[in-house]
Structure formats: structure tokens, C-alpha cells
DNA sequence: CCCATAAATTGACATCCATCGATGCGTTGG
DNA sequence: CCAACGCATCGATGGATGTCAATTTATGGG
């Protein structure tokens, strides 16, 4: 969604050519620093055992939505910790939060994981 | 910490969760704790701007291999830092190292990124 | 031999991060 | 109106992590 793989910078930076020292030159453009940082931020959100299990637990639920009370016990973590991880996943655009009454229901953002996986495979 | 998170049982189908309290029950099994930790370790290796750019730079090279001397300057990081990141990527099975003479050439492990992406998308 | 180069290792340091207990806020039910 | 419940936030803390300067190791050339 927000990741533009194409480099927005037309290159005021002279991409060298002078060295040609030990290796072959680049055949295509690599990822830009800004895109790398953005992609890394998204990957960091998923690169945690607890958060991976949270995503999996939410995806495994029958109607693909789950409340915190259902996620705390199978993880073996305290309720504040689970809330923290869920907030990270929501901020990263992986999950959505929907508070109905006393409970907060989380569900997967459709295509979010696939988008991440696609960007990773297309490096 | 009243109980250990990782059961000694093999990883395939460890838990049968009793039915939940407030929400719908799980329709399929979620990822196990051991698998989550292993996947998280691989994802952590890639969840860093510098390492993402390293992977991209290596992949972008003409013969898909690059030495440290070619990677230090475009990253804007010191040589020890680049060496450190490359070691992380090699340890994670993303890159391979091949020292020829004075130079060390790094290249992508075929299918490593796709495998990671597949595991991520299949959560 | 000795020096120059390439890369890895070490040690130190600052920052980030996962985790918890305690607390606050909003909702539900009696 | 008040107690109970679900969840978020706060503050603290121990451990992991990214970064660099200095040093070490290994290779090659004069």
C-alpha cells in the first residue's frame, strides 16, 4: 500500500562507476534507504514470536476475529503485554481493532501479510 | 511464570485448546511456540534497514555476488558494521559467504527469501 | 621479509524493546 | 449507584541490538 518499490529519487547522487575495483557493477537498482526503513518497520512488527502467534491465533479463529481474553491464555503472557503486542500490530497495519461493548475484537487486515511477503520476496 | 511456554512435545499439533469464554472458538490450529520462535528469528534477520539494503544490493549485482568493499560505501556505514550485518544474514541462511583471495563475496541463497515470504503469508 | 589491503573480531556504548505490576478508563449488570 | 469485568496506559527494568574505533587475522606484492 504505502510502499513504492520504484525509487522516488531520480538520483542526484552519482551512482559511481568509478570504482570497478573488485566486483562487477550493479545490474539493477537496489532498494532505497527510505523504502528499506519503511519495510523494516513493518517487518519488525511481525518479527516477534508473541506477535506471530497472535496473528496466527486471530487468523485461526472461526470468524477471523478474536478478543484479548482469548489471546492471553494461549500465549502465556500477561494481559498488558498482549495489549502492547496487539497495538504494535494494529499500528503496523496488520490487524484492526473493533471495540464492541466491553470487548475489543481484533482481525486481520486482508492482504496485509501477503503484501509484506511480496515485498520481501521481491527484493 | 508459572508454566513453561514450550512443551517438550514435538511441534506438529501440540495443543488442543478448550473452548473459549467470550468469543468464537478456533477453527484451525495456530502456529506453535517453537515454530513461532524460529520464524521470528529469521524475520528479525531481515527486519533491519541496513540488512534489507544489503540483501537488495547483493541481489542487484550483475552476477548476484558482491564483496564488502562494494557494500560499505552505498550503505554509509562503517566496515565493521557491514561485516556484522552480513554475518547476521549468513547465520540466518539468507546469504552465503565465499572468500576468494583477499575479498569475501556474498550471494543470495536461492529460495531463502521466497521461503520466508511463504511462511509469512501462510500464517 | 615487510608493508599494504580486505575483512573479521573485540570491546564499549547508547538505544531500543519485551515484559510485568499497578493504575486508569469505560462498560455491564445488580 | 456501585461493584465487577475487560482492556489500555504508565513506569520501571533487564536484556537484546545497532554502531563505531581499535585491533587482529589473512592474503598478496615488492
PDB file of C-alpha atoms (C1' of nucleotides) in Angstrom:
ATOM      1  CA  UNK A   1       0.000   0.000   0.000  1.00  0.00           C
ATOM      2  CA  UNK A   2       2.372   2.671   1.052  1.00  0.00           C
ATOM      3  CA  UNK A   3       5.457   1.026  -0.280  1.00  0.00           C
ATOM      4  CA  UNK A   4       6.648   2.294  -3.557  1.00  0.00           C
ATOM      5  CA  UNK A   5       9.335  -0.012  -4.705  1.00  0.00           C
ATOM      6  CA  UNK A   6      10.326   2.290  -7.518  1.00  0.00           C
ATOM      7  CA  UNK A   7      12.913   4.780  -6.332  1.00  0.00           C
ATOM      8  CA  UNK A   8      11.362   8.227  -5.993  1.00  0.00           C
ATOM      9  CA  UNK A   9      14.766   9.833  -6.157  1.00  0.00           C
ATOM     10  CA  UNK A  10      15.889  10.411  -9.740  1.00  0.00           C
ATOM     11  CA  UNK A  11      19.402  10.328  -8.363  1.00  0.00           C
ATOM     12  CA  UNK A  12      21.207  13.459  -7.759  1.00  0.00           C
ATOM     13  CA  UNK A  13      23.694  11.036  -6.313  1.00  0.00           C
ATOM     14  CA  UNK A  14      26.249   9.933  -8.831  1.00  0.00           C
ATOM     15  CA  UNK A  15      25.936   6.210  -8.575  1.00  0.00           C
ATOM     16  CA  UNK A  16      29.601   5.952  -9.130  1.00  0.00           C
ATOM     17  CA  UNK A  17      31.050   3.818 -11.913  1.00  0.00           C
ATOM     18  CA  UNK A  18      34.457   4.991 -10.912  1.00  0.00           C
ATOM     19  CA  UNK A  19      35.427   2.147  -8.656  1.00  0.00           C
ATOM     20  CA  UNK A  20      35.043  -1.044 -10.653  1.00  0.00           C
ATOM     21  CA  UNK A  21      37.566  -2.264  -8.159  1.00  0.00           C
ATOM     22  CA  UNK A  22      36.961  -5.829  -7.169  1.00  0.00           C
ATOM     23  CA  UNK A  23      33.451  -6.738  -8.210  1.00  0.00           C
ATOM     24  CA  UNK A  24      31.020  -6.430 -11.009  1.00  0.00           C
ATOM     25  CA  UNK A  25      28.792  -3.352 -11.120  1.00  0.00           C
ATOM     26  CA  UNK A  26      25.147  -3.385 -10.250  1.00  0.00           C
ATOM     27  CA  UNK A  27      22.798  -4.589 -12.927  1.00  0.00           C
ATOM     28  CA  UNK A  28      19.675  -3.044 -11.458  1.00  0.00           C
ATOM     29  CA  UNK A  29      18.801  -0.531  -8.803  1.00  0.00           C
ATOM     30  CA  UNK A  30      18.661  -1.648  -5.205  1.00  0.00           C
ATOM     31  CA  UNK A  31      16.034  -0.582  -2.684  1.00  0.00           C
ATOM     32  CA  UNK A  32      16.255   2.989  -1.469  1.00  0.00           C
ATOM     33  CA  UNK A  33      17.107   3.938   2.081  1.00  0.00           C
ATOM     34  CA  UNK A  34      13.647   5.319   2.822  1.00  0.00           C
ATOM     35  CA  UNK A  35      11.861   2.281   1.439  1.00  0.00           C
ATOM     36  CA  UNK A  36      14.197  -0.001   3.345  1.00  0.00           C
ATOM     37  CA  UNK A  37      13.375   1.782   6.565  1.00  0.00           C
ATOM     38  CA  UNK A  38       9.659   1.585   5.953  1.00  0.00           C
ATOM     39  CA  UNK A  39       9.777  -2.076   5.032  1.00  0.00           C
ATOM     40  CA  UNK A  40      11.981  -2.818   8.038  1.00  0.00           C
ATOM     41  CA  UNK A  41       9.459  -1.151  10.320  1.00  0.00           C
ATOM     42  CA  UNK A  42       6.713  -3.406   9.012  1.00  0.00           C
ATOM     43  CA  UNK A  43       8.878  -6.492   9.283  1.00  0.00           C
ATOM     44  CA  UNK A  44       9.878  -5.643  12.839  1.00  0.00           C
ATOM     45  CA  UNK A  45       6.214  -5.661  13.750  1.00  0.00           C
ATOM     46  CA  UNK A  46       5.999  -9.310  12.729  1.00  0.00           C
ATOM     47  CA  UNK A  47       9.479 -10.399  13.741  1.00  0.00           C
ATOM     48  CA  UNK A  48       8.497 -11.459  17.245  1.00  0.00           C
ATOM     49  CA  UNK A  49       7.343 -14.854  18.495  1.00  0.00           C
ATOM     50  CA  UNK A  50       4.462 -13.474  20.513  1.00  0.00           C
ATOM     51  CA  UNK A  51       3.184 -11.324  17.669  1.00  0.00           C
ATOM     52  CA  UNK A  52       3.491 -14.139  15.153  1.00  0.00           C
ATOM     53  CA  UNK A  53       1.396 -16.319  17.400  1.00  0.00           C
ATOM     54  CA  UNK A  54      -1.100 -13.505  17.881  1.00  0.00           C
ATOM     55  CA  UNK A  55      -1.526 -13.102  14.150  1.00  0.00           C
ATOM     56  CA  UNK A  56      -1.852 -16.836  13.753  1.00  0.00           C
ATOM     57  CA  UNK A  57      -4.361 -17.087  16.583  1.00  0.00           C
ATOM     58  CA  UNK A  58      -6.506 -14.333  15.137  1.00  0.00           C
ATOM     59  CA  UNK A  59      -6.342 -15.907  11.685  1.00  0.00           C
ATOM     60  CA  UNK A  60      -7.226 -19.296  13.138  1.00  0.00           C
ATOM     61  CA  UNK A  61     -10.406 -18.116  14.792  1.00  0.00           C
ATOM     62  CA  UNK A  62     -13.635 -19.207  13.215  1.00  0.00           C
ATOM     63  CA  UNK A  63     -14.875 -15.791  12.197  1.00  0.00           C
ATOM     64  CA  UNK A  64     -11.315 -14.486  11.969  1.00  0.00           C
ATOM     65  CA  UNK A  65     -11.765 -12.184  14.886  1.00  0.00           C
ATOM     66  CA  UNK A  66     -10.682 -12.589  18.486  1.00  0.00           C
ATOM     67  CA  UNK A  67     -10.742 -10.657  21.725  1.00  0.00           C
ATOM     68  CA  UNK A  68      -7.873 -10.162  24.138  1.00  0.00           C
ATOM     69  CA  UNK A  69      -9.344 -12.555  26.651  1.00  0.00           C
ATOM     70  CA  UNK A  70      -8.960 -15.373  24.153  1.00  0.00           C
ATOM     71  CA  UNK A  71      -5.406 -14.467  23.277  1.00  0.00           C
ATOM     72  CA  UNK A  72      -3.882 -14.008  26.693  1.00  0.00           C
ATOM     73  CA  UNK A  73      -4.114 -17.557  27.946  1.00  0.00           C
ATOM     74  CA  UNK A  74      -2.707 -19.473  24.958  1.00  0.00           C
ATOM     75  CA  UNK A  75       0.253 -17.104  24.780  1.00  0.00           C
ATOM     76  CA  UNK A  76       1.210 -17.409  28.418  1.00  0.00           C
ATOM     77  CA  UNK A  77       1.806 -13.670  28.663  1.00  0.00           C
ATOM     78  CA  UNK A  78       0.264 -11.042  30.865  1.00  0.00           C
ATOM     79  CA  UNK A  79      -2.704  -9.036  29.635  1.00  0.00           C
ATOM     80  CA  UNK A  80      -0.764  -5.726  29.363  1.00  0.00           C
ATOM     81  CA  UNK A  81       1.893  -7.445  27.296  1.00  0.00           C
ATOM     82  CA  UNK A  82      -0.683  -8.891  24.926  1.00  0.00           C
ATOM     83  CA  UNK A  83      -2.330  -5.493  24.615  1.00  0.00           C
ATOM     84  CA  UNK A  84       1.036  -3.987  23.811  1.00  0.00           C
ATOM     85  CA  UNK A  85       1.745  -6.507  21.057  1.00  0.00           C
ATOM     86  CA  UNK A  86      -1.708  -6.036  19.602  1.00  0.00           C
ATOM     87  CA  UNK A  87      -1.176  -2.294  19.474  1.00  0.00           C
ATOM     88  CA  UNK A  88       2.086  -2.808  17.604  1.00  0.00           C
ATOM     89  CA  UNK A  89       0.318  -4.995  15.063  1.00  0.00           C
ATOM     90  CA  UNK A  90      -2.518  -2.511  14.656  1.00  0.00           C
ATOM     91  CA  UNK A  91      -0.093   0.379  14.214  1.00  0.00           C
ATOM     92  CA  UNK A  92       1.716  -1.631  11.569  1.00  0.00           C
ATOM     93  CA  UNK A  93      -1.494  -2.179   9.652  1.00  0.00           C
ATOM     94  CA  UNK A  94      -1.567  -5.923  10.193  1.00  0.00           C
ATOM     95  CA  UNK A  95      -4.612  -6.037  12.463  1.00  0.00           C
ATOM     96  CA  UNK A  96      -7.655  -3.895  13.045  1.00  0.00           C
ATOM     97  CA  UNK A  97      -9.268  -3.209  16.371  1.00  0.00           C
ATOM     98  CA  UNK A  98     -13.019  -3.086  16.851  1.00  0.00           C
ATOM     99  CA  UNK A  99     -14.292  -2.379  20.342  1.00  0.00           C
ATOM    100  CA  UNK A 100     -17.815  -3.651  20.911  1.00  0.00           C
ATOM    101  CA  UNK A 101     -19.083  -3.210  24.423  1.00  0.00           C
ATOM    102  CA  UNK A 102     -16.576  -4.404  26.926  1.00  0.00           C
ATOM    103  CA  UNK A 103     -14.554  -6.480  24.489  1.00  0.00           C
ATOM    104  CA  UNK A 104     -12.081  -5.471  21.818  1.00  0.00           C
ATOM    105  CA  UNK A 105     -12.119  -7.650  18.727  1.00  0.00           C
ATOM    106  CA  UNK A 106      -9.080  -7.944  16.522  1.00  0.00           C
ATOM    107  CA  UNK A 107      -8.997  -9.205  12.981  1.00  0.00           C
ATOM    108  CA  UNK A 108      -6.542  -9.451  10.127  1.00  0.00           C
ATOM    109  CA  UNK A 109      -6.302  -6.693   7.554  1.00  0.00           C
ATOM    110  CA  UNK A 110      -6.976  -8.520   4.292  1.00  0.00           C
ATOM    111  CA  UNK A 111      -3.885  -8.746   2.142  1.00  0.00           C
ATOM    112  CA  UNK A 112      -1.571  -7.092   4.619  1.00  0.00           C
ATOM    113  CA  UNK A 113       0.559 -10.156   5.225  1.00  0.00           C
ATOM    114  CA  UNK A 114       0.610 -11.045   1.555  1.00  0.00           C
ATOM    115  CA  UNK A 115       1.736  -7.548   0.675  1.00  0.00           C
ATOM    116  CA  UNK A 116       4.564  -7.798   3.181  1.00  0.00           C
ATOM    117  CA  UNK A 117       5.545 -11.222   1.893  1.00  0.00           C
ATOM    118  CA  UNK A 118       5.503  -9.955  -1.665  1.00  0.00           C
ATOM    119  CA  UNK A 119       7.786  -7.060  -0.868  1.00  0.00           C
ATOM    120  CA  UNK A 120      10.141  -9.407   0.907  1.00  0.00           C
ATOM    121  CA  UNK A 121      10.284 -11.891  -1.937  1.00  0.00           C
ATOM    122  CA  UNK A 122      10.764  -9.132  -4.481  1.00  0.00           C
ATOM    123  CA  UNK A 123      13.975  -7.799  -3.079  1.00  0.00           C
TER     124      UNK A 123
ATOM    125  CA  UNK B   1       5.923 -17.523  35.152  1.00  0.00           C
ATOM    126  CA  UNK B   2       4.036 -20.450  36.456  1.00  0.00           C
ATOM    127  CA  UNK B   3       4.422 -22.687  33.443  1.00  0.00           C
ATOM    128  CA  UNK B   4       6.853 -23.193  30.668  1.00  0.00           C
ATOM    129  CA  UNK B   5       5.823 -21.842  27.320  1.00  0.00           C
ATOM    130  CA  UNK B   6       7.417 -24.576  25.270  1.00  0.00           C
ATOM    131  CA  UNK B   7       6.089 -28.072  25.824  1.00  0.00           C
ATOM    132  CA  UNK B   8       8.535 -30.933  25.263  1.00  0.00           C
ATOM    133  CA  UNK B   9       6.151 -32.475  22.778  1.00  0.00           C
ATOM    134  CA  UNK B  10       7.071 -32.395  19.070  1.00  0.00           C
ATOM    135  CA  UNK B  11       5.902 -29.350  17.255  1.00  0.00           C
ATOM    136  CA  UNK B  12       3.194 -30.522  14.945  1.00  0.00           C
ATOM    137  CA  UNK B  13      -0.071 -30.469  16.859  1.00  0.00           C
ATOM    138  CA  UNK B  14       0.707 -29.700  20.444  1.00  0.00           C
ATOM    139  CA  UNK B  15      -2.329 -28.130  21.997  1.00  0.00           C
ATOM    140  CA  UNK B  16      -5.996 -28.707  21.992  1.00  0.00           C
ATOM    141  CA  UNK B  17      -7.422 -25.551  23.380  1.00  0.00           C
ATOM    142  CA  UNK B  18     -10.560 -25.811  25.370  1.00  0.00           C
ATOM    143  CA  UNK B  19     -13.418 -23.773  24.106  1.00  0.00           C
ATOM    144  CA  UNK B  20     -13.153 -20.088  24.699  1.00  0.00           C
ATOM    145  CA  UNK B  21     -15.004 -17.852  27.059  1.00  0.00           C
ATOM    146  CA  UNK B  22     -16.322 -14.834  25.251  1.00  0.00           C
ATOM    147  CA  UNK B  23     -15.507 -15.346  21.611  1.00  0.00           C
ATOM    148  CA  UNK B  24     -15.870 -17.937  18.946  1.00  0.00           C
ATOM    149  CA  UNK B  25     -13.572 -20.927  19.180  1.00  0.00           C
ATOM    150  CA  UNK B  26     -10.646 -21.525  16.898  1.00  0.00           C
ATOM    151  CA  UNK B  27     -11.434 -23.120  13.605  1.00  0.00           C
ATOM    152  CA  UNK B  28      -7.920 -24.320  12.864  1.00  0.00           C
ATOM    153  CA  UNK B  29      -4.690 -24.709  14.739  1.00  0.00           C
ATOM    154  CA  UNK B  30      -2.417 -21.735  15.199  1.00  0.00           C
ATOM    155  CA  UNK B  31       1.361 -21.782  14.899  1.00  0.00           C
ATOM    156  CA  UNK B  32       3.259 -23.469  17.726  1.00  0.00           C
ATOM    157  CA  UNK B  33       5.518 -21.638  20.116  1.00  0.00           C
ATOM    158  CA  UNK B  34       8.680 -23.284  18.810  1.00  0.00           C
ATOM    159  CA  UNK B  35       7.833 -22.582  15.191  1.00  0.00           C
ATOM    160  CA  UNK B  36       6.950 -19.000  16.043  1.00  0.00           C
ATOM    161  CA  UNK B  37      10.312 -18.508  17.678  1.00  0.00           C
ATOM    162  CA  UNK B  38      12.166 -19.986  14.738  1.00  0.00           C
ATOM    163  CA  UNK B  39      10.269 -17.909  12.214  1.00  0.00           C
ATOM    164  CA  UNK B  40      10.729 -14.792  14.321  1.00  0.00           C
ATOM    165  CA  UNK B  41      14.472 -15.360  14.391  1.00  0.00           C
ATOM    166  CA  UNK B  42      14.571 -15.485  10.594  1.00  0.00           C
ATOM    167  CA  UNK B  43      12.374 -12.435  10.269  1.00  0.00           C
ATOM    168  CA  UNK B  44      14.493 -10.470  12.722  1.00  0.00           C
ATOM    169  CA  UNK B  45      17.468 -11.069  10.466  1.00  0.00           C
ATOM    170  CA  UNK B  46      15.696  -9.236   7.656  1.00  0.00           C
ATOM    171  CA  UNK B  47      13.822  -6.680   9.744  1.00  0.00           C
ATOM    172  CA  UNK B  48      16.547  -4.056   9.589  1.00  0.00           C
ATOM    173  CA  UNK B  49      17.034  -1.260   7.061  1.00  0.00           C
ATOM    174  CA  UNK B  50      20.731  -1.883   6.616  1.00  0.00           C
ATOM    175  CA  UNK B  51      20.282  -5.606   6.120  1.00  0.00           C
ATOM    176  CA  UNK B  52      17.411  -5.120   3.692  1.00  0.00           C
ATOM    177  CA  UNK B  53      19.596  -2.848   1.621  1.00  0.00           C
ATOM    178  CA  UNK B  54      22.432  -5.342   1.804  1.00  0.00           C
ATOM    179  CA  UNK B  55      20.227  -8.122   0.508  1.00  0.00           C
ATOM    180  CA  UNK B  56      18.924  -5.857  -2.213  1.00  0.00           C
ATOM    181  CA  UNK B  57      22.405  -4.716  -3.173  1.00  0.00           C
ATOM    182  CA  UNK B  58      23.667  -8.263  -3.420  1.00  0.00           C
ATOM    183  CA  UNK B  59      20.645  -9.276  -5.463  1.00  0.00           C
ATOM    184  CA  UNK B  60      21.077  -6.263  -7.722  1.00  0.00           C
ATOM    185  CA  UNK B  61      24.643  -7.066  -8.641  1.00  0.00           C
ATOM    186  CA  UNK B  62      25.222  -8.338 -12.138  1.00  0.00           C
ATOM    187  CA  UNK B  63      26.436 -11.794 -11.193  1.00  0.00           C
ATOM    188  CA  UNK B  64      24.447 -11.690  -7.957  1.00  0.00           C
ATOM    189  CA  UNK B  65      27.554 -11.616  -5.830  1.00  0.00           C
ATOM    190  CA  UNK B  66      29.250  -8.717  -4.113  1.00  0.00           C
ATOM    191  CA  UNK B  67      32.187  -8.087  -1.824  1.00  0.00           C
ATOM    192  CA  UNK B  68      32.206  -5.964   1.304  1.00  0.00           C
ATOM    193  CA  UNK B  69      34.136  -3.199  -0.359  1.00  0.00           C
ATOM    194  CA  UNK B  70      31.238  -2.659  -2.739  1.00  0.00           C
ATOM    195  CA  UNK B  71      28.646  -2.658   0.005  1.00  0.00           C
ATOM    196  CA  UNK B  72      30.207  -0.334   2.545  1.00  0.00           C
ATOM    197  CA  UNK B  73      30.063   2.872   0.583  1.00  0.00           C
ATOM    198  CA  UNK B  74      26.434   2.787  -0.662  1.00  0.00           C
ATOM    199  CA  UNK B  75      25.221   1.967   2.841  1.00  0.00           C
ATOM    200  CA  UNK B  76      27.040   4.788   4.562  1.00  0.00           C
ATOM    201  CA  UNK B  77      28.059   2.521   7.414  1.00  0.00           C
ATOM    202  CA  UNK B  78      31.439   1.536   8.734  1.00  0.00           C
ATOM    203  CA  UNK B  79      33.149  -1.622   7.535  1.00  0.00           C
ATOM    204  CA  UNK B  80      32.806  -3.488  10.860  1.00  0.00           C
ATOM    205  CA  UNK B  81      29.106  -2.709  10.929  1.00  0.00           C
ATOM    206  CA  UNK B  82      28.613  -4.011   7.412  1.00  0.00           C
ATOM    207  CA  UNK B  83      30.564  -7.150   8.279  1.00  0.00           C
ATOM    208  CA  UNK B  84      28.367  -7.606  11.323  1.00  0.00           C
ATOM    209  CA  UNK B  85      25.156  -7.333   9.312  1.00  0.00           C
ATOM    210  CA  UNK B  86      26.473  -9.704   6.681  1.00  0.00           C
ATOM    211  CA  UNK B  87      27.268 -12.240   9.372  1.00  0.00           C
ATOM    212  CA  UNK B  88      23.735 -11.994  10.689  1.00  0.00           C
ATOM    213  CA  UNK B  89      22.360 -12.636   7.216  1.00  0.00           C
ATOM    214  CA  UNK B  90      24.698 -15.574   6.661  1.00  0.00           C
ATOM    215  CA  UNK B  91      23.803 -17.085  10.026  1.00  0.00           C
ATOM    216  CA  UNK B  92      20.132 -16.752   9.125  1.00  0.00           C
ATOM    217  CA  UNK B  93      20.661 -18.632   5.872  1.00  0.00           C
ATOM    218  CA  UNK B  94      19.866 -15.673   3.650  1.00  0.00           C
ATOM    219  CA  UNK B  95      23.340 -15.154   2.217  1.00  0.00           C
ATOM    220  CA  UNK B  96      26.401 -17.289   1.631  1.00  0.00           C
ATOM    221  CA  UNK B  97      29.976 -16.191   2.052  1.00  0.00           C
ATOM    222  CA  UNK B  98      32.747 -17.189  -0.343  1.00  0.00           C
ATOM    223  CA  UNK B  99      36.218 -15.884   0.413  1.00  0.00           C
ATOM    224  CA  UNK B 100      38.435 -15.758  -2.648  1.00  0.00           C
ATOM    225  CA  UNK B 101      41.836 -14.297  -2.030  1.00  0.00           C
ATOM    226  CA  UNK B 102      41.588 -11.078  -0.114  1.00  0.00           C
ATOM    227  CA  UNK B 103      37.952 -10.483  -0.873  1.00  0.00           C
ATOM    228  CA  UNK B 104      34.810 -12.062   0.546  1.00  0.00           C
ATOM    229  CA  UNK B 105      31.968 -12.490  -1.904  1.00  0.00           C
ATOM    230  CA  UNK B 106      28.400 -12.705  -0.723  1.00  0.00           C
ATOM    231  CA  UNK B 107      25.453 -14.041  -2.671  1.00  0.00           C
ATOM    232  CA  UNK B 108      21.818 -14.875  -2.076  1.00  0.00           C
ATOM    233  CA  UNK B 109      20.786 -18.356  -1.029  1.00  0.00           C
ATOM    234  CA  UNK B 110      18.334 -19.356  -3.764  1.00  0.00           C
ATOM    235  CA  UNK B 111      14.787 -19.539  -2.472  1.00  0.00           C
ATOM    236  CA  UNK B 112      15.595 -18.376   1.022  1.00  0.00           C
ATOM    237  CA  UNK B 113      13.650 -15.143   0.774  1.00  0.00           C
ATOM    238  CA  UNK B 114      10.754 -16.831  -1.003  1.00  0.00           C
ATOM    239  CA  UNK B 115      10.586 -19.464   1.695  1.00  0.00           C
ATOM    240  CA  UNK B 116      10.441 -16.778   4.359  1.00  0.00           C
ATOM    241  CA  UNK B 117       7.798 -14.873   2.452  1.00  0.00           C
ATOM    242  CA  UNK B 118       5.770 -18.041   2.032  1.00  0.00           C
ATOM    243  CA  UNK B 119       5.820 -18.804   5.727  1.00  0.00           C
ATOM    244  CA  UNK B 120       4.765 -15.247   6.467  1.00  0.00           C
ATOM    245  CA  UNK B 121       1.889 -15.269   4.020  1.00  0.00           C
ATOM    246  CA  UNK B 122       0.696 -18.654   5.235  1.00  0.00           C
ATOM    247  CA  UNK B 123       0.063 -17.630   8.787  1.00  0.00           C
TER     248      UNK B 123
ATOM    249  C1'  DC C   1      60.741 -10.085   4.943  1.00  0.00           C
ATOM    250  C1'  DC C   2      57.825  -6.307   5.423  1.00  0.00           C
ATOM    251  C1'  DC C   3      54.255  -3.466   4.203  1.00  0.00           C
ATOM    252  C1'  DA C   4      49.589  -2.626   2.134  1.00  0.00           C
ATOM    253  C1'  DT C   5      44.993  -4.108   1.643  1.00  0.00           C
ATOM    254  C1'  DA C   6      40.426  -6.617   2.864  1.00  0.00           C
ATOM    255  C1'  DA C   7      37.745  -8.373   6.170  1.00  0.00           C
ATOM    256  C1'  DA C   8      36.587 -10.208  10.748  1.00  0.00           C
ATOM    257  C1'  DT C   9      36.742  -9.735  15.697  1.00  0.00           C
ATOM    258  C1'  DT C  10      36.724  -7.271  20.095  1.00  0.00           C
ATOM    259  C1'  DG C  11      35.164  -4.002  23.456  1.00  0.00           C
ATOM    260  C1'  DA C  12      32.390  -0.258  24.638  1.00  0.00           C
ATOM    261  C1'  DC C  13      28.341   2.437  24.457  1.00  0.00           C
ATOM    262  C1'  DA C  14      23.767   4.126  23.588  1.00  0.00           C
ATOM    263  C1'  DT C  15      19.389   2.914  22.355  1.00  0.00           C
ATOM    264  C1'  DC C  16      15.549   0.065  21.676  1.00  0.00           C
ATOM    265  C1'  DC C  17      12.361  -3.489  23.222  1.00  0.00           C
ATOM    266  C1'  DA C  18       9.699  -7.206  25.656  1.00  0.00           C
ATOM    267  C1'  DT C  19       7.800  -7.889  29.902  1.00  0.00           C
ATOM    268  C1'  DC C  20       5.472  -7.104  34.185  1.00  0.00           C
ATOM    269  C1'  DG C  21       2.770  -4.850  38.155  1.00  0.00           C
ATOM    270  C1'  DA C  22      -0.043  -1.122  39.208  1.00  0.00           C
ATOM    271  C1'  DT C  23      -3.317   2.005  37.786  1.00  0.00           C
ATOM    272  C1'  DG C  24      -6.907   4.338  34.989  1.00  0.00           C
ATOM    273  C1'  DC C  25     -10.964   4.283  31.922  1.00  0.00           C
ATOM    274  C1'  DG C  26     -15.179   2.702  30.036  1.00  0.00           C
ATOM    275  C1'  DT C  27     -18.934  -0.740  30.059  1.00  0.00           C
ATOM    276  C1'  DT C  28     -22.135  -4.013  32.054  1.00  0.00           C
ATOM    277  C1'  DG C  29     -25.130  -5.770  35.500  1.00  0.00           C
ATOM    278  C1'  DG C  30     -27.233  -5.867  40.011  1.00  0.00           C
TER     279       DG C  30
ATOM    280  C1'  DC D   1     -25.113   3.994  42.248  1.00  0.00           C
ATOM    281  C1'  DC D   2     -21.698   0.852  42.926  1.00  0.00           C
ATOM    282  C1'  DA D   3     -19.092  -3.376  42.144  1.00  0.00           C
ATOM    283  C1'  DA D   4     -17.119  -6.387  38.643  1.00  0.00           C
ATOM    284  C1'  DC D   5     -15.086  -7.039  34.391  1.00  0.00           C
ATOM    285  C1'  DG D   6     -12.278  -6.120  30.009  1.00  0.00           C
ATOM    286  C1'  DC D   7      -8.841  -3.544  28.162  1.00  0.00           C
ATOM    287  C1'  DA D   8      -5.446   0.332  27.637  1.00  0.00           C
ATOM    288  C1'  DT D   9      -1.833   3.099  29.597  1.00  0.00           C
ATOM    289  C1'  DC D  10       2.120   4.181  32.675  1.00  0.00           C
ATOM    290  C1'  DG D  11       6.598   3.475  34.853  1.00  0.00           C
ATOM    291  C1'  DA D  12      10.280   0.523  35.666  1.00  0.00           C
ATOM    292  C1'  DT D  13      13.667  -2.956  34.447  1.00  0.00           C
ATOM    293  C1'  DG D  14      16.572  -6.432  32.382  1.00  0.00           C
ATOM    294  C1'  DG D  15      18.127  -7.970  28.096  1.00  0.00           C
ATOM    295  C1'  DA D  16      18.890  -7.589  23.186  1.00  0.00           C
ATOM    296  C1'  DT D  17      20.771  -4.813  19.320  1.00  0.00           C
ATOM    297  C1'  DG D  18      22.998  -1.381  16.094  1.00  0.00           C
ATOM    298  C1'  DT D  19      27.010   1.266  15.722  1.00  0.00           C
ATOM    299  C1'  DC D  20      31.783   2.647  15.824  1.00  0.00           C
ATOM    300  C1'  DA D  21      37.012   2.889  16.914  1.00  0.00           C
ATOM    301  C1'  DA D  22      40.734  -0.034  17.626  1.00  0.00           C
ATOM    302  C1'  DT D  23      42.798  -4.292  16.946  1.00  0.00           C
ATOM    303  C1'  DT D  24      43.611  -8.723  14.809  1.00  0.00           C
ATOM    304  C1'  DT D  25      43.902 -12.073  11.050  1.00  0.00           C
ATOM    305  C1'  DA D  26      44.815 -13.341   6.464  1.00  0.00           C
ATOM    306  C1'  DT D  27      46.268 -12.594   1.760  1.00  0.00           C
ATOM    307  C1'  DG D  28      49.206 -10.559  -1.851  1.00  0.00           C
ATOM    308  C1'  DG D  29      53.058  -7.839  -3.767  1.00  0.00           C
ATOM    309  C1'  DG D  30      57.675  -5.646  -3.932  1.00  0.00           C
TER     310       DG D  30
END
